[in-house]
PDB file of C-alpha atoms and ligand atoms in Angstrom:
ATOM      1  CA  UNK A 171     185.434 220.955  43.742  1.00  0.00           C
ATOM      2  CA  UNK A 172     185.255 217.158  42.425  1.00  0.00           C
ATOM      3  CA  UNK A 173     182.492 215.275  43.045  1.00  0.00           C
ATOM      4  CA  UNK A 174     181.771 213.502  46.740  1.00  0.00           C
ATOM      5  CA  UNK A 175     182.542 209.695  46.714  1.00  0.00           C
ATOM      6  CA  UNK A 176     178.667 208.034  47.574  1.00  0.00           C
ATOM      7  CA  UNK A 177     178.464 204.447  48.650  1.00  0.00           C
ATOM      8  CA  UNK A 178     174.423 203.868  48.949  1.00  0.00           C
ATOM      9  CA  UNK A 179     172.922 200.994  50.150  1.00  0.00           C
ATOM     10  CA  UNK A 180     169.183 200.360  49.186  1.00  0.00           C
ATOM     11  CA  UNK A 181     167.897 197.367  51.032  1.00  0.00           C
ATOM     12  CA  UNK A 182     164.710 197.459  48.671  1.00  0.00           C
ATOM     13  CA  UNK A 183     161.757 195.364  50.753  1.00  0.00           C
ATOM     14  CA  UNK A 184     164.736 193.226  53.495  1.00  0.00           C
ATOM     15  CA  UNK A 185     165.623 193.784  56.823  1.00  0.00           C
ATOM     16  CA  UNK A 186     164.256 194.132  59.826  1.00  0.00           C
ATOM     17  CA  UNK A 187     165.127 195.739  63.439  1.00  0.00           C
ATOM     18  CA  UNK A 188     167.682 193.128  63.922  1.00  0.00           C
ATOM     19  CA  UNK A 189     169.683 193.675  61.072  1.00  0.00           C
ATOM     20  CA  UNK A 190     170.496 197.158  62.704  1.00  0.00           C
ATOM     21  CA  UNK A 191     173.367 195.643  63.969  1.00  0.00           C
ATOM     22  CA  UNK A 192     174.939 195.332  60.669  1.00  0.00           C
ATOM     23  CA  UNK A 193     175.521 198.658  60.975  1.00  0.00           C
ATOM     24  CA  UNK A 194     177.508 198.625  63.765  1.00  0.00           C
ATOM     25  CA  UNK A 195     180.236 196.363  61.352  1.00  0.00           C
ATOM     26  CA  UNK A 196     179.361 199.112  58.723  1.00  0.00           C
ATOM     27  CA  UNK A 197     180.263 202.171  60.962  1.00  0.00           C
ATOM     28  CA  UNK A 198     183.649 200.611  61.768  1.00  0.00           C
ATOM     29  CA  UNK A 199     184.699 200.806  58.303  1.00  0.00           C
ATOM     30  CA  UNK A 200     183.620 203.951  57.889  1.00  0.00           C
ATOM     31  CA  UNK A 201     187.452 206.255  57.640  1.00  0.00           C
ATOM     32  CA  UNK A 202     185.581 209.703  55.824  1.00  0.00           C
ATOM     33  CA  UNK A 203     186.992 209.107  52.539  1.00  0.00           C
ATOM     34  CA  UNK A 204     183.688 208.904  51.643  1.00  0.00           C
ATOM     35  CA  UNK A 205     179.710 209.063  52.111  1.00  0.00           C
ATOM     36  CA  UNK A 206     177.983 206.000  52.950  1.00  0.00           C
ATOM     37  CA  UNK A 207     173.871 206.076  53.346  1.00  0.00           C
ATOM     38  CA  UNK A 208     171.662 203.207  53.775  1.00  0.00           C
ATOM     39  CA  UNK A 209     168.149 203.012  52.363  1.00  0.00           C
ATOM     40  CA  UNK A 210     166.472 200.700  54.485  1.00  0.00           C
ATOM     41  CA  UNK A 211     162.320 200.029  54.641  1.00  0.00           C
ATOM     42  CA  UNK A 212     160.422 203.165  55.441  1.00  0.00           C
ATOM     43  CA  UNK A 213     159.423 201.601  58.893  1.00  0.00           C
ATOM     44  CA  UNK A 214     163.063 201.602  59.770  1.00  0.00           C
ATOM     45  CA  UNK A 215     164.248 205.161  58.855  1.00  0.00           C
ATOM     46  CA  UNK A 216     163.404 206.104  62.412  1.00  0.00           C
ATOM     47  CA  UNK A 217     165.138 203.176  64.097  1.00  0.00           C
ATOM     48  CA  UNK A 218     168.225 203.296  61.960  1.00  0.00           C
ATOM     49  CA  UNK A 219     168.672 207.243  62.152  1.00  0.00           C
ATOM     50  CA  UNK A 220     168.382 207.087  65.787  1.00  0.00           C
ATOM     51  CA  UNK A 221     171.187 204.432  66.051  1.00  0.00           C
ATOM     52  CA  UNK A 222     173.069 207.232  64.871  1.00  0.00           C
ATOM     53  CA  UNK A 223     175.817 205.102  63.693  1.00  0.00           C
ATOM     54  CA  UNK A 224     178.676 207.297  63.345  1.00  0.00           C
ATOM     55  CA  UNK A 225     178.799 208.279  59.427  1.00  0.00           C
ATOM     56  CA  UNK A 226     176.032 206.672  58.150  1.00  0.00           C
ATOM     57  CA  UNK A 227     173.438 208.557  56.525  1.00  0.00           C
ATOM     58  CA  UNK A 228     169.846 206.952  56.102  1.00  0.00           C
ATOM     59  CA  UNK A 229     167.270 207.760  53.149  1.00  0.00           C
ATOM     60  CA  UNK A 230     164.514 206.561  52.091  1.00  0.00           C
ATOM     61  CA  UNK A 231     163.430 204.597  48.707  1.00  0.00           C
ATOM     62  CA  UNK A 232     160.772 207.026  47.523  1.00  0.00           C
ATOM     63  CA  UNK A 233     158.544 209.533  48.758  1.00  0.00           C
ATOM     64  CA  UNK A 234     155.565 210.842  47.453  1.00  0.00           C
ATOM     65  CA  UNK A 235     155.582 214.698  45.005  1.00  0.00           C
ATOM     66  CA  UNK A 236     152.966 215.924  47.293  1.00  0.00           C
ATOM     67  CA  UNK A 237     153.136 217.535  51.092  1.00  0.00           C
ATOM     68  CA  UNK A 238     150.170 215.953  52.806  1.00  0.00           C
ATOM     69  CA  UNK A 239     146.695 214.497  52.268  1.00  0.00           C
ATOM     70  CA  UNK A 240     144.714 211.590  51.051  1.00  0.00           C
ATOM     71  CA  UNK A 241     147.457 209.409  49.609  1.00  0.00           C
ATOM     72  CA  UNK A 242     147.268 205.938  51.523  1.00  0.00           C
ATOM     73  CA  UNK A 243     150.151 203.800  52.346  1.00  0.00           C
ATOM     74  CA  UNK A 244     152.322 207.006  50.777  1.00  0.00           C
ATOM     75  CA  UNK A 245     154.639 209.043  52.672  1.00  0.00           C
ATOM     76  CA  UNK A 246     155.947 212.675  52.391  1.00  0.00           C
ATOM     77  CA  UNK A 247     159.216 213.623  51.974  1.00  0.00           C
ATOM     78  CA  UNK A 248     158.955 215.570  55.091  1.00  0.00           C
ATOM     79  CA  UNK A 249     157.958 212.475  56.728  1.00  0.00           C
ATOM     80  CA  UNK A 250     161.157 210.971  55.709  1.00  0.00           C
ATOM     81  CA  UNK A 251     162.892 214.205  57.124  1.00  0.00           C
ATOM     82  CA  UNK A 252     161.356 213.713  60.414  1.00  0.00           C
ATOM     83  CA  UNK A 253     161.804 210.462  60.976  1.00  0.00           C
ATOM     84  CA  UNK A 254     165.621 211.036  60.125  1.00  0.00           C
ATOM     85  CA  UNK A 255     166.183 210.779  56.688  1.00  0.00           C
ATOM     86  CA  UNK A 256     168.267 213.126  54.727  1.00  0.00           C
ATOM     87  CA  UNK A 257     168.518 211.399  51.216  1.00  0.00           C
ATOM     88  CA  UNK A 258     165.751 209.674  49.446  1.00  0.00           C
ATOM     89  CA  UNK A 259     166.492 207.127  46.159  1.00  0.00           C
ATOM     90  CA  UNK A 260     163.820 208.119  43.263  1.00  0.00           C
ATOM     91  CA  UNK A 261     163.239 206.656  40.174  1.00  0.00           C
ATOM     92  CA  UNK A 262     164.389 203.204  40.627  1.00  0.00           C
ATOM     93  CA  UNK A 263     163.774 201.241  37.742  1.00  0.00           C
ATOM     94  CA  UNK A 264     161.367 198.692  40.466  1.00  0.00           C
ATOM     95  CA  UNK A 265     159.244 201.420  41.047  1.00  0.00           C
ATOM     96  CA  UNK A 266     159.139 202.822  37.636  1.00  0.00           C
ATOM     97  CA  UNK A 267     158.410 198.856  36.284  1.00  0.00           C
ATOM     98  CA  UNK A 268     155.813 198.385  39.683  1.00  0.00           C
ATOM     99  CA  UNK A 269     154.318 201.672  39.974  1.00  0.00           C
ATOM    100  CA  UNK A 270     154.121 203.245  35.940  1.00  0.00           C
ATOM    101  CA  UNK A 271     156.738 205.690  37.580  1.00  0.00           C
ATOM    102  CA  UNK A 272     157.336 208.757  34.541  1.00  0.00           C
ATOM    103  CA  UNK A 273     160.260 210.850  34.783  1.00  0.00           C
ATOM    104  CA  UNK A 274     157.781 213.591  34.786  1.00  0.00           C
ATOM    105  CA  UNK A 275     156.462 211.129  38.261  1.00  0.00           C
ATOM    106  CA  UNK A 276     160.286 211.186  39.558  1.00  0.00           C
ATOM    107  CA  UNK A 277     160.887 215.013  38.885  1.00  0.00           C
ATOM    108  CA  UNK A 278     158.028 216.119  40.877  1.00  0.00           C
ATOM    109  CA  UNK A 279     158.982 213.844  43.946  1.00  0.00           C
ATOM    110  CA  UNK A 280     162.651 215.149  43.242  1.00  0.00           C
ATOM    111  CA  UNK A 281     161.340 218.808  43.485  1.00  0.00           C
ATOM    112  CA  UNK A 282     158.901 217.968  46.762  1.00  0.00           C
ATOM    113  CA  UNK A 283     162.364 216.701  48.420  1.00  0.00           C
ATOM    114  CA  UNK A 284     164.513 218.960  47.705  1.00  0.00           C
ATOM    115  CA  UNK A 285     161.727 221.487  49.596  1.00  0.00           C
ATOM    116  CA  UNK A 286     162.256 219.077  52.537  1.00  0.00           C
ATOM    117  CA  UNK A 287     165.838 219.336  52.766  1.00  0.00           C
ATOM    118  CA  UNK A 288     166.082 216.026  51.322  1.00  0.00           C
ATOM    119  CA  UNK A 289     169.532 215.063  48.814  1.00  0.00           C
ATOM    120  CA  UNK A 290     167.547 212.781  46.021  1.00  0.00           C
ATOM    121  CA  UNK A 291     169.679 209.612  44.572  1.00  0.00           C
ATOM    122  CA  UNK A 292     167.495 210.100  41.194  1.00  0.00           C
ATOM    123  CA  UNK A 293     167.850 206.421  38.901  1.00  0.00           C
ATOM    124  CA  UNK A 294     168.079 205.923  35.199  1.00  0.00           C
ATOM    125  CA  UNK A 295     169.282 203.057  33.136  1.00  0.00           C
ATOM    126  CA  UNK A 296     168.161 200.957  29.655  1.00  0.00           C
ATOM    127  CA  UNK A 297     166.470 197.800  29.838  1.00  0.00           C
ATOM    128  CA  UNK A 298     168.311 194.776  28.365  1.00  0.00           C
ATOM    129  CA  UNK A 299     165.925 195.375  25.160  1.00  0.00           C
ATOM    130  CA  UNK A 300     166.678 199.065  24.898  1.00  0.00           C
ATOM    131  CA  UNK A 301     170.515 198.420  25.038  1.00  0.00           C
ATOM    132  CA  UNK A 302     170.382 195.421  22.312  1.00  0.00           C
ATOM    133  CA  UNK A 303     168.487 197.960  19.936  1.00  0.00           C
ATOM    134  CA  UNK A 304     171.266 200.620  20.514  1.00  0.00           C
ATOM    135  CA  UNK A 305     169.314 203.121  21.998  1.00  0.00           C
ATOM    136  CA  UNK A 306     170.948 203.376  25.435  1.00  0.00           C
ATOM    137  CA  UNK A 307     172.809 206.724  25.522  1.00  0.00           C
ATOM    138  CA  UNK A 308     169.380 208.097  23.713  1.00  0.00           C
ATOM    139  CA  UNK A 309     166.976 206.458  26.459  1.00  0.00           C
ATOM    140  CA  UNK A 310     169.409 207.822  29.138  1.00  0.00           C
ATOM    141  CA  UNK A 311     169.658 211.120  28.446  1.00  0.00           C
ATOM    142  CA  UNK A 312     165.735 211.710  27.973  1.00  0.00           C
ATOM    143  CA  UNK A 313     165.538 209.985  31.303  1.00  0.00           C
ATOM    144  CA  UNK A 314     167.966 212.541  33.012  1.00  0.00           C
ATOM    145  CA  UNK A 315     166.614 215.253  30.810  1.00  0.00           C
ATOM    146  CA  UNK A 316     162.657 214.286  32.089  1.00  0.00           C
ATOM    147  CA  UNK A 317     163.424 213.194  35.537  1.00  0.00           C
ATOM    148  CA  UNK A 318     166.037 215.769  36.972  1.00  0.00           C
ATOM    149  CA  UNK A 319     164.158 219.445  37.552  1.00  0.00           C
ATOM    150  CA  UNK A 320     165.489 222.447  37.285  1.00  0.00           C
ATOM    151  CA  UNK A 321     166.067 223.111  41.347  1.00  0.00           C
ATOM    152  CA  UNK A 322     168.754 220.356  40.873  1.00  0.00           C
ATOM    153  CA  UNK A 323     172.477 221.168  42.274  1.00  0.00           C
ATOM    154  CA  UNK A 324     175.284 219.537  43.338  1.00  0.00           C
ATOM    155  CA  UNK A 325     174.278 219.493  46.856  1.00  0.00           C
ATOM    156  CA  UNK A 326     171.008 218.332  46.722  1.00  0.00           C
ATOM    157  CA  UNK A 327     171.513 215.327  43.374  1.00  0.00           C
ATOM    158  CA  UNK A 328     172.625 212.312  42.990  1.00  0.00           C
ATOM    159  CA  UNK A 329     172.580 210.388  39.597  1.00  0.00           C
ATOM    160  CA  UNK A 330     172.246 206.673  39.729  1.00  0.00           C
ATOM    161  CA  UNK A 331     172.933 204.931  36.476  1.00  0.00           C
ATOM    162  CA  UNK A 332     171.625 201.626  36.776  1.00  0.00           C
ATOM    163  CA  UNK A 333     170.812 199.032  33.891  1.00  0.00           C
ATOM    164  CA  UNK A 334     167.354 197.576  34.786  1.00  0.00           C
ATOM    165  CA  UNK A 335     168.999 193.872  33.012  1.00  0.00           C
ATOM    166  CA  UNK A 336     172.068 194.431  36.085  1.00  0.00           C
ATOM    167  CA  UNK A 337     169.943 194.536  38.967  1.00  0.00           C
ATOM    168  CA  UNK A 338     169.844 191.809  41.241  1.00  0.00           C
ATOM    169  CA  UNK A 339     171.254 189.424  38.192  1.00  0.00           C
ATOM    170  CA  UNK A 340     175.265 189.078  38.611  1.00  0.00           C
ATOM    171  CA  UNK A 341     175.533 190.665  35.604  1.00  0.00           C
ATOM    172  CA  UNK A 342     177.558 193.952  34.702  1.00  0.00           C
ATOM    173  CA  UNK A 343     178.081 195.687  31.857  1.00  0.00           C
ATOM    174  CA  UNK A 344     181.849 196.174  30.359  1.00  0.00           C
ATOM    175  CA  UNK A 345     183.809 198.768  31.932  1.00  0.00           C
ATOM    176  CA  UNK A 346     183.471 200.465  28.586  1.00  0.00           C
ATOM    177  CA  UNK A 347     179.562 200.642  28.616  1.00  0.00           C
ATOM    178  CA  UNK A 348     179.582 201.635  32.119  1.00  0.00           C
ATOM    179  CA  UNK A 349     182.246 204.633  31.414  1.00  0.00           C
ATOM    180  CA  UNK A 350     180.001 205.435  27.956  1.00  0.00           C
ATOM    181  CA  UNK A 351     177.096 205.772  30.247  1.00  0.00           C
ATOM    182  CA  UNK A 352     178.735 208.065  32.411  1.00  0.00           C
ATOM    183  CA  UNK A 353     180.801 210.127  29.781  1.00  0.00           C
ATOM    184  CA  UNK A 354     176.916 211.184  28.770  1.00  0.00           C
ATOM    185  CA  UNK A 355     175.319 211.806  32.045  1.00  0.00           C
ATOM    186  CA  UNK A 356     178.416 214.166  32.791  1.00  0.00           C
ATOM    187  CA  UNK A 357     178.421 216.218  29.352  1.00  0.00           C
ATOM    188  CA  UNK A 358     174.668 216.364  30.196  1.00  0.00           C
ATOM    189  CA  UNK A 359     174.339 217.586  33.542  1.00  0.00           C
ATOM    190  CA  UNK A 360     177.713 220.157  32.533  1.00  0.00           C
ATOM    191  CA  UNK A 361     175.342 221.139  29.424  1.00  0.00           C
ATOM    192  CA  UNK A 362     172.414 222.008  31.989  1.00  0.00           C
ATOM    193  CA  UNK A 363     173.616 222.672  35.352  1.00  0.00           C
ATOM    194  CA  UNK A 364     176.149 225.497  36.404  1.00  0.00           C
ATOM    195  CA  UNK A 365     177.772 222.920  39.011  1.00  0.00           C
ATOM    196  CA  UNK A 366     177.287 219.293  36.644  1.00  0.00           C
ATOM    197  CA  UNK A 367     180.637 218.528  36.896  1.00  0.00           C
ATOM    198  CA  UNK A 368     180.248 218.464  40.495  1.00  0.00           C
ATOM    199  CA  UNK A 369     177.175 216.434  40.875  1.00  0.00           C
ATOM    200  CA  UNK A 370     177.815 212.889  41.805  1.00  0.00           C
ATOM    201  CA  UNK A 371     177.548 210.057  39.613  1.00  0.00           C
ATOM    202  CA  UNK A 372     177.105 206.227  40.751  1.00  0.00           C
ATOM    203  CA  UNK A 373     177.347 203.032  39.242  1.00  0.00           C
ATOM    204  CA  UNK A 374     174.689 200.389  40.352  1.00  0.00           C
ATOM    205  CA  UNK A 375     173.600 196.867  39.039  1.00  0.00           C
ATOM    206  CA  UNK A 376     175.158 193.746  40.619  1.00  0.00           C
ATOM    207  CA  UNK A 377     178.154 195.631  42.821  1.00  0.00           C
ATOM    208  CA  UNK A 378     179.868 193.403  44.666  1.00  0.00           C
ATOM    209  CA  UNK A 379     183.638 193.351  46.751  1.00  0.00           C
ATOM    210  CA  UNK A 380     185.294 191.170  43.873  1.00  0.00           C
ATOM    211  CA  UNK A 381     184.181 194.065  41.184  1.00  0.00           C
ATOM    212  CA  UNK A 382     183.824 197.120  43.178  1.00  0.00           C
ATOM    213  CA  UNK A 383     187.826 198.405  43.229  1.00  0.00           C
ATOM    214  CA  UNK A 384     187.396 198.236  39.294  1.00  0.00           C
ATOM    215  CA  UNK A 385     184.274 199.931  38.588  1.00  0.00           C
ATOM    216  CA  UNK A 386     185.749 202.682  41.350  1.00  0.00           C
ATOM    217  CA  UNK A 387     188.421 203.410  38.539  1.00  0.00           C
ATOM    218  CA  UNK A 388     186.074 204.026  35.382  1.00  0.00           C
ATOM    219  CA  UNK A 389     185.851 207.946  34.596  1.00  0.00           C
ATOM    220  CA  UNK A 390     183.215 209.668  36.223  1.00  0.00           C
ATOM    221  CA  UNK A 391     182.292 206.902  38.564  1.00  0.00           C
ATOM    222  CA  UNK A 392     181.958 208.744  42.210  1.00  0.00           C
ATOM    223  CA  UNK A 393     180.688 205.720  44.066  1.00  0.00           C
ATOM    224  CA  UNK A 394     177.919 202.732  43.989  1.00  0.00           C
ATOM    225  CA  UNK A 395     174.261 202.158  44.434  1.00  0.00           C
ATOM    226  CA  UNK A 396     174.276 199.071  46.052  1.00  0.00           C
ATOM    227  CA  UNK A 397     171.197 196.704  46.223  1.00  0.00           C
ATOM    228  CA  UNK A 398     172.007 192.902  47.505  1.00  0.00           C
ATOM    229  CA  UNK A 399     175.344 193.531  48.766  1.00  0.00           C
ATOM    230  CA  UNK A 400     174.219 196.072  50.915  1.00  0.00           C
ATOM    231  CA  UNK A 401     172.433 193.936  52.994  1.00  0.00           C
ATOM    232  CA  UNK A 402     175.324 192.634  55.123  1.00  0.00           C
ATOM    233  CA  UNK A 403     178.177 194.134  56.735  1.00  0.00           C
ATOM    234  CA  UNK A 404     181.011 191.546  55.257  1.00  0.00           C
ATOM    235  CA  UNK A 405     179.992 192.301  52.075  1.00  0.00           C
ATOM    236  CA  UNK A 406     179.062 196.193  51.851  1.00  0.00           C
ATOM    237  CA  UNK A 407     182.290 196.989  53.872  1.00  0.00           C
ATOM    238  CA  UNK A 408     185.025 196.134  51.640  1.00  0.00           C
ATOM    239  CA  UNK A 409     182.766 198.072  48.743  1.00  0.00           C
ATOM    240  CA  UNK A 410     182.880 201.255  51.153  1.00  0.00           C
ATOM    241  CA  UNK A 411     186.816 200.591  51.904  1.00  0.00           C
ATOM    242  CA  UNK A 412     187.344 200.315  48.148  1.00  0.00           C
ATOM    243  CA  UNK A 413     185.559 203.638  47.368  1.00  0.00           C
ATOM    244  CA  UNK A 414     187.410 204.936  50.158  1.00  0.00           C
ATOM    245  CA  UNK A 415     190.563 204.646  48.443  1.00  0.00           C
ATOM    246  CA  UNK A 416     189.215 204.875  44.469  1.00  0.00           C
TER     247      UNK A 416
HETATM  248  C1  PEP B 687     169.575 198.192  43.049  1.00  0.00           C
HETATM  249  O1  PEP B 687     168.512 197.639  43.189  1.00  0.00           O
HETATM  250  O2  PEP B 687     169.640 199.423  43.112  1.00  0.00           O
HETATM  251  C2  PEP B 687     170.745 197.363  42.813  1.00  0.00           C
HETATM  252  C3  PEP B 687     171.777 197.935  42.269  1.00  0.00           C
HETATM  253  O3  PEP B 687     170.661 196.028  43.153  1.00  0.00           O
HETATM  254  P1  PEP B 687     171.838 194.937  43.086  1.00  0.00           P
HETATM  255  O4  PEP B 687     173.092 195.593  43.629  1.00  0.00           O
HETATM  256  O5  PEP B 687     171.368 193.823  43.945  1.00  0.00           O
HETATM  257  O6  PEP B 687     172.020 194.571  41.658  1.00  0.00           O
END
């Protein structure tokens, strides 16, 4: 079995009930050649998941490693469940910066979704400093190592490798960093996991429609993680029509 093709959208703190109708455009594109999922704000899991746009998923952007209780402003991940979710991005390099997210942080809220039936989009990636000292296949495997438990499968994991200096910035590493980056995270998760050549693997960090159809051909690329392009229809189409046919 290879690994399923993953175009995720993570609209981070945009969007509102209006821009449902993006999806709409989104949906159109959609031909099963491969996953798409949007990660909008929490307050519009519900809205988007009942849109039920044909073949988009919805997740959300983080959930908390505990079930219930006195955790304001926090949700569960079986609060995302119910309100329609069925993936969940964790360990995004904003929430690890804003919140003093650990991997040990991420692995817990990895485990508490995956007991919800959640499929976790777990992130890793170097910071601009970590990558000038040479340290960013070392930085990236203890992230996977520390942030990915044991319970992790194909089925229910997604790796995001994301360099925290791409994000947002129009910049994007050489195809040969990106396919270094990768080469790693698969030997790793083959090392570890019974099924870690099947998990999926996504580039994200400045995607766009002029570079997508190239990163789509680097080794061990299965798809995107998709921040401002995500946002709008014109734009995160032709990145799901170019996975499509990577
Ligand atoms: C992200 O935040 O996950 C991301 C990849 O953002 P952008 O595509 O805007 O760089």
């Amino acid at each position: 079995m290879v690994p399923r093709k993953i175009a995720a959208g993570n609209w981070k703190m945009n969007g509102d009930l209006a821009a449902l109708s993006q999806l709409d455009q989104m949906a159109g594109s959609i031909d099963g050649g491969c996953d798409v999922v949007i990660c909008p704000p929490a307050l519009l899991i519900h809205p988007m998941a009942s849109k039920a746009a044909p073949g988009i998923h919805v997740g959300g952007q983080d959930c908390h490693a505990k079930t219930s209780g006195a955790h304001t402003g926090d949700l569960a991940a079986a609060q995302l469940h119910d309100a329609g979710a069925t993936h969940v991005i964790l360990g995004h390099s904003e929430r690890r910066a804003d919140h003093a997210e650990t991997d040990a942080d991420v692995s817990a809220k990895a485990i508490a979704a995956h007991q919800a039936e959640l499929i976790t989009i777990i992130c890793v990636g170097e910071t601009e400093d970590q990558r000038d000292s040479g340290d960013t296949l070392q930085v990236i495997s203890g992230q996977l190592a520390g942030s990915v438990p044991d319970c992790a499968t194909a089925a229910n994991t997604v790796i995001a490798y994301e360099p925290v200096w791409a994000i947002g910035t129009g910049r994007t590493p050489t195809d040969d960093q990106i396919a270094e980056v990768h080469a790693r995270l698969r030997a790793d998760l083959s090392d570890r996991f019974d099924d870690g050549a099947q998990m999926s693997l996504l580039y994200g960090g400045s995607v766009k429609p002029a570079n997508a159809t190239q990163i789509f051909a680097l080794p061990h690329v299965n798809g995107a993680l998709v921040g401002g392009a995500s946002l709008k229809a014109a734009d995160f189409t032709p990145i799901i029509q170019a996975l499509s046919k990577a």
